[in-house]
PDB file of C-alpha atoms in Angstrom:
ATOM      1  CA  MET A   1      90.746 231.467 120.540  1.00 79.00           C
ATOM      2  CA  TYR A   2      92.428 228.180 121.203  1.00 85.00           C
ATOM      3  CA  SER A   3      96.022 227.062 121.268  1.00 92.00           C
ATOM      4  CA  ILE A   4      97.552 223.780 120.219  1.00 92.00           C
ATOM      5  CA  CYS A   5     100.997 222.333 120.812  1.00 94.00           C
ATOM      6  CA  HIS A   6     102.719 219.007 120.379  1.00 94.00           C
ATOM      7  CA  TYR A   7     104.506 217.057 123.109  1.00 97.00           C
ATOM      8  CA  ASN A   8     106.952 214.219 122.490  1.00 97.00           C
ATOM      9  CA  SER A   9     106.372 211.632 125.201  1.00 97.00           C
ATOM     10  CA  PRO A  10     108.170 208.311 125.722  1.00 97.00           C
ATOM     11  CA  LEU A  11     104.969 206.701 124.411  1.00 97.00           C
ATOM     12  CA  GLY A  12     104.743 208.812 121.260  1.00 95.00           C
ATOM     13  CA  GLY A  13     103.406 212.169 120.200  1.00 95.00           C
ATOM     14  CA  ILE A  14     100.714 213.935 122.179  1.00 95.00           C
ATOM     15  CA  THR A  15      98.612 216.882 121.027  1.00 94.00           C
ATOM     16  CA  LEU A  16      97.544 219.439 123.641  1.00 95.00           C
ATOM     17  CA  ALA A  17      94.741 221.963 123.150  1.00 94.00           C
ATOM     18  CA  SER A  18      93.536 224.803 125.340  1.00 95.00           C
ATOM     19  CA  ASP A  19      91.211 227.766 125.308  1.00 94.00           C
ATOM     20  CA  GLU A  20      91.028 230.825 127.531  1.00 94.00           C
ATOM     21  CA  GLU A  21      89.577 228.751 130.404  1.00 96.00           C
ATOM     22  CA  GLY A  22      92.011 225.845 130.500  1.00 97.00           C
ATOM     23  CA  LEU A  23      93.221 222.633 128.938  1.00 97.00           C
ATOM     24  CA  THR A  24      90.541 221.251 126.610  1.00 96.00           C
ATOM     25  CA  GLY A  25      92.337 218.256 125.162  1.00 95.00           C
ATOM     26  CA  LEU A  26      95.273 215.908 125.515  1.00 96.00           C
ATOM     27  CA  TRP A  27      95.377 213.100 122.958  1.00 94.00           C
ATOM     28  CA  PHE A  28      97.955 210.579 121.840  1.00 92.00           C
ATOM     29  CA  ASP A  29      98.568 211.006 118.126  1.00 88.00           C
ATOM     30  CA  GLY A  30      96.189 208.716 116.243  1.00 81.00           C
ATOM     31  CA  GLN A  31      94.043 208.137 119.326  1.00 75.00           C
ATOM     32  CA  LYS A  32      90.431 207.112 118.892  1.00 67.00           C
ATOM     33  CA  TYR A  33      88.187 210.200 119.216  1.00 65.00           C
ATOM     34  CA  PHE A  34      91.209 212.474 118.535  1.00 66.00           C
ATOM     35  CA  GLY A  35      90.050 216.038 118.953  1.00 63.00           C
ATOM     36  CA  SER A  36      86.733 214.941 120.517  1.00 56.00           C
ATOM     37  CA  GLY A  37      84.937 217.603 118.489  1.00 56.00           C
ATOM     38  CA  ILE A  38      86.945 220.321 120.241  1.00 55.00           C
ATOM     39  CA  LEU A  39      89.043 220.905 117.130  1.00 55.00           C
ATOM     40  CA  LYS A  40      86.158 220.104 114.788  1.00 52.00           C
ATOM     41  CA  ASP A  41      85.231 223.686 113.892  1.00 49.00           C
ATOM     42  CA  ASP A  42      88.766 224.772 113.077  1.00 47.00           C
ATOM     43  CA  PRO A  43      91.220 221.868 113.033  1.00 46.00           C
ATOM     44  CA  MET A  44      94.101 223.797 111.482  1.00 45.00           C
ATOM     45  CA  PRO A  45      96.886 224.169 114.068  1.00 46.00           C
ATOM     46  CA  GLU A  46      98.466 227.045 112.130  1.00 45.00           C
ATOM     47  CA  LYS A  47      95.390 229.143 112.932  1.00 45.00           C
ATOM     48  CA  ALA A  48      95.956 228.657 116.648  1.00 47.00           C
ATOM     49  CA  GLU A  49      98.111 230.961 118.718  1.00 47.00           C
ATOM     50  CA  THR A  50     101.808 230.308 118.139  1.00 56.00           C
ATOM     51  CA  LYS A  51     102.993 231.260 121.641  1.00 73.00           C
ATOM     52  CA  LYS A  52     102.141 228.695 124.309  1.00 88.00           C
ATOM     53  CA  PRO A  53      99.757 230.106 126.879  1.00 95.00           C
ATOM     54  CA  PRO A  54     100.509 229.409 130.572  1.00 96.00           C
ATOM     55  CA  VAL A  55      98.083 226.459 130.708  1.00 97.00           C
ATOM     56  CA  LEU A  56     100.000 224.618 127.978  1.00 97.00           C
ATOM     57  CA  GLU A  57     103.327 225.438 129.667  1.00 97.00           C
ATOM     58  CA  GLN A  58     101.896 224.008 132.910  1.00 98.00           C
ATOM     59  CA  THR A  59     100.647 220.922 131.094  1.00 98.00           C
ATOM     60  CA  VAL A  60     104.071 220.311 129.545  1.00 98.00           C
ATOM     61  CA  LYS A  61     105.623 220.628 133.028  1.00 98.00           C
ATOM     62  CA  TRP A  62     102.997 218.189 134.393  1.00 98.00           C
ATOM     63  CA  LEU A  63     103.775 215.686 131.601  1.00 98.00           C
ATOM     64  CA  ASP A  64     107.541 216.037 132.133  1.00 98.00           C
ATOM     65  CA  LEU A  65     107.098 215.189 135.825  1.00 98.00           C
ATOM     66  CA  TYR A  66     104.689 212.357 135.097  1.00 98.00           C
ATOM     67  CA  PHE A  67     106.849 210.672 132.470  1.00 98.00           C
ATOM     68  CA  SER A  68     109.917 210.987 134.721  1.00 97.00           C
ATOM     69  CA  GLY A  69     108.075 208.673 137.146  1.00 95.00           C
ATOM     70  CA  GLN A  70     106.982 211.364 139.593  1.00 96.00           C
ATOM     71  CA  GLU A  71     103.448 212.063 140.731  1.00 96.00           C
ATOM     72  CA  PRO A  72     102.735 215.694 139.782  1.00 97.00           C
ATOM     73  CA  ASP A  73     101.592 217.745 142.793  1.00 96.00           C
ATOM     74  CA  PHE A  74      99.390 220.074 140.742  1.00 97.00           C
ATOM     75  CA  THR A  75      96.808 219.894 137.984  1.00 97.00           C
ATOM     76  CA  PRO A  76      96.787 222.441 135.172  1.00 98.00           C
ATOM     77  CA  PRO A  77      93.496 224.346 134.793  1.00 98.00           C
ATOM     78  CA  LEU A  78      91.067 222.074 132.966  1.00 98.00           C
ATOM     79  CA  HIS A  79      88.138 223.012 130.749  1.00 97.00           C
ATOM     80  CA  LEU A  80      86.278 219.771 130.165  1.00 96.00           C
ATOM     81  CA  ILE A  81      83.582 220.041 127.518  1.00 94.00           C
ATOM     82  CA  GLY A  82      80.836 217.416 127.404  1.00 94.00           C
ATOM     83  CA  SER A  83      77.378 216.380 128.485  1.00 96.00           C
ATOM     84  CA  GLU A  84      76.315 216.536 132.128  1.00 96.00           C
ATOM     85  CA  PHE A  85      76.709 212.745 132.344  1.00 97.00           C
ATOM     86  CA  ARG A  86      80.211 212.713 130.845  1.00 97.00           C
ATOM     87  CA  LEU A  87      81.310 215.603 133.064  1.00 97.00           C
ATOM     88  CA  ALA A  88      80.104 213.674 136.133  1.00 97.00           C
ATOM     89  CA  VAL A  89      82.082 210.591 135.077  1.00 97.00           C
ATOM     90  CA  TRP A  90      85.219 212.617 134.297  1.00 98.00           C
ATOM     91  CA  LYS A  91      84.986 214.352 137.679  1.00 97.00           C
ATOM     92  CA  ILE A  92      85.077 210.938 139.362  1.00 98.00           C
ATOM     93  CA  LEU A  93      88.049 209.922 137.208  1.00 98.00           C
ATOM     94  CA  LEU A  94      89.954 212.906 138.611  1.00 98.00           C
ATOM     95  CA  GLU A  95      89.475 211.432 142.094  1.00 97.00           C
ATOM     96  CA  ILE A  96      91.283 208.148 141.294  1.00 97.00           C
ATOM     97  CA  PRO A  97      94.647 208.413 143.065  1.00 97.00           C
ATOM     98  CA  TYR A  98      97.945 208.037 141.216  1.00 97.00           C
ATOM     99  CA  GLY A  99      98.985 204.377 141.104  1.00 96.00           C
ATOM    100  CA  GLN A 100      95.525 203.071 141.976  1.00 96.00           C
ATOM    101  CA  THR A 101      92.756 201.684 139.826  1.00 95.00           C
ATOM    102  CA  THR A 102      88.998 201.295 139.874  1.00 95.00           C
ATOM    103  CA  THR A 103      86.495 199.441 137.726  1.00 95.00           C
ATOM    104  CA  TYR A 104      83.709 200.483 135.390  1.00 95.00           C
ATOM    105  CA  LYS A 105      81.287 198.774 137.769  1.00 95.00           C
ATOM    106  CA  GLU A 106      82.552 200.836 140.730  1.00 96.00           C
ATOM    107  CA  LEU A 107      82.262 204.039 138.695  1.00 96.00           C
ATOM    108  CA  ALA A 108      78.707 203.092 137.684  1.00 96.00           C
ATOM    109  CA  GLY A 109      77.848 202.538 141.344  1.00 96.00           C
ATOM    110  CA  ARG A 110      79.152 205.981 142.268  1.00 96.00           C
ATOM    111  CA  ILE A 111      77.198 207.667 139.481  1.00 96.00           C
ATOM    112  CA  ALA A 112      74.036 205.805 140.503  1.00 96.00           C
ATOM    113  CA  GLU A 113      74.549 206.903 144.107  1.00 95.00           C
ATOM    114  CA  GLN A 114      75.071 210.534 143.053  1.00 93.00           C
ATOM    115  CA  ARG A 115      71.873 210.435 141.016  1.00 92.00           C
ATOM    116  CA  GLY A 116      69.865 208.672 143.698  1.00 92.00           C
ATOM    117  CA  ILE A 117      69.055 205.697 141.494  1.00 94.00           C
ATOM    118  CA  LYS A 118      69.361 201.961 142.104  1.00 94.00           C
ATOM    119  CA  SER A 119      71.882 201.211 139.368  1.00 90.00           C
ATOM    120  CA  MET A 120      73.717 202.639 136.386  1.00 94.00           C
ATOM    121  CA  SER A 121      74.973 200.844 133.313  1.00 92.00           C
ATOM    122  CA  ALA A 122      78.707 200.163 133.476  1.00 91.00           C
ATOM    123  CA  GLN A 123      78.615 200.187 129.663  1.00 92.00           C
ATOM    124  CA  ALA A 124      77.262 203.764 129.647  1.00 93.00           C
ATOM    125  CA  VAL A 125      79.983 204.778 132.066  1.00 95.00           C
ATOM    126  CA  GLY A 126      82.524 203.046 129.824  1.00 93.00           C
ATOM    127  CA  GLY A 127      81.345 205.145 126.883  1.00 93.00           C
ATOM    128  CA  ALA A 128      81.905 208.339 128.881  1.00 95.00           C
ATOM    129  CA  VAL A 129      85.325 207.125 130.049  1.00 95.00           C
ATOM    130  CA  GLY A 130      86.293 206.308 126.458  1.00 92.00           C
ATOM    131  CA  HIS A 131      85.387 209.815 125.270  1.00 92.00           C
ATOM    132  CA  ASN A 132      87.504 211.562 127.909  1.00 94.00           C
ATOM    133  CA  PRO A 133      89.220 214.403 126.002  1.00 95.00           C
ATOM    134  CA  ILE A 134      92.091 214.908 128.470  1.00 96.00           C
ATOM    135  CA  SER A 135      93.954 211.602 128.618  1.00 95.00           C
ATOM    136  CA  ILE A 136      96.457 210.875 131.380  1.00 97.00           C
ATOM    137  CA  ILE A 137      95.616 213.949 133.510  1.00 98.00           C
ATOM    138  CA  VAL A 138      91.981 212.817 133.692  1.00 98.00           C
ATOM    139  CA  PRO A 139      93.141 209.253 134.344  1.00 97.00           C
ATOM    140  CA  CYS A 140      90.843 207.042 132.290  1.00 96.00           C
ATOM    141  CA  HIS A 141      93.748 204.580 131.994  1.00 96.00           C
ATOM    142  CA  ARG A 142      93.159 203.708 135.682  1.00 96.00           C
ATOM    143  CA  VAL A 143      89.778 202.108 134.943  1.00 96.00           C
ATOM    144  CA  LEU A 144      89.775 198.322 134.615  1.00 94.00           C
ATOM    145  CA  GLY A 145      87.332 195.509 134.041  1.00 90.00           C
ATOM    146  CA  THR A 146      85.555 194.050 137.083  1.00 85.00           C
ATOM    147  CA  ASP A 147      88.130 191.253 137.353  1.00 84.00           C
ATOM    148  CA  GLY A 148      91.048 193.727 137.242  1.00 82.00           C
ATOM    149  CA  SER A 149      91.746 193.033 133.582  1.00 82.00           C
ATOM    150  CA  LEU A 150      92.629 195.576 130.961  1.00 88.00           C
ATOM    151  CA  THR A 151      89.828 196.777 128.762  1.00 84.00           C
ATOM    152  CA  GLY A 152      89.727 199.254 125.914  1.00 79.00           C
ATOM    153  CA  TYR A 153      91.704 202.475 125.944  1.00 84.00           C
ATOM    154  CA  ALA A 154      91.282 205.143 123.256  1.00 81.00           C
ATOM    155  CA  GLY A 155      95.063 205.607 123.103  1.00 85.00           C
ATOM    156  CA  GLY A 156      95.632 201.854 122.713  1.00 87.00           C
ATOM    157  CA  ILE A 157      96.041 199.034 125.231  1.00 92.00           C
ATOM    158  CA  ASP A 158      99.834 199.200 124.882  1.00 93.00           C
ATOM    159  CA  LYS A 159      99.781 202.785 126.167  1.00 95.00           C
ATOM    160  CA  LYS A 160      97.387 201.865 128.985  1.00 95.00           C
ATOM    161  CA  ILE A 161      99.810 199.123 130.088  1.00 95.00           C
ATOM    162  CA  SER A 162     102.738 201.569 129.939  1.00 96.00           C
ATOM    163  CA  LEU A 163     100.906 204.234 131.971  1.00 97.00           C
ATOM    164  CA  LEU A 164      99.793 201.763 134.649  1.00 96.00           C
ATOM    165  CA  THR A 165     103.297 200.265 134.785  1.00 96.00           C
ATOM    166  CA  LEU A 166     104.828 203.738 135.159  1.00 97.00           C
ATOM    167  CA  GLU A 167     102.499 204.349 138.119  1.00 97.00           C
ATOM    168  CA  LYS A 168     103.211 200.865 139.538  1.00 95.00           C
ATOM    169  CA  ALA A 169      99.472 200.149 139.558  1.00 92.00           C
ATOM    170  CA  ALA A 170      98.129 196.626 139.940  1.00 84.00           C
ATOM    171  CA  PHE A 171      96.312 195.129 136.947  1.00 82.00           C
ATOM    172  CA  THR A 172      95.823 191.817 135.179  1.00 76.00           C
ATOM    173  CA  LYS A 173      97.191 191.448 131.656  1.00 71.00           C
TER     174      LYS A 173
END
């Protein structure tokens, strides 16, 4: 069984989804890859539980703190669903500190090092970053181009700019 709820953020509506293990999705309304296949089998919110489970309550608390300009000191339980490669990339995203950024090239270097290979395609890493199903908490917005410039963001570049600005992160417009 999964649960779904809606959150009204300063940047627009956000849909949250969870299962018994943890948060499975956090998407801006209209975001590219909305649902990431997680809601594919049964996309009807009215079939989900109506009472928010603790993980969604925790996620709402996390978002309230975050959007008030505070760095949350906890992470709700996450249940990331994806390929081994995507899970490895998303795990690295979780290690990017609040208010700091990294690049696709740096992420590719870390994945290559983990796998014991000479190099990894930054484009492949970018594809995994772009399909992150738990926006904001798994901070894909903190990944920039090699020159520090903004690159694609499934929620929209305007939201990426707002999130980085909220965190007082350095980036090039």
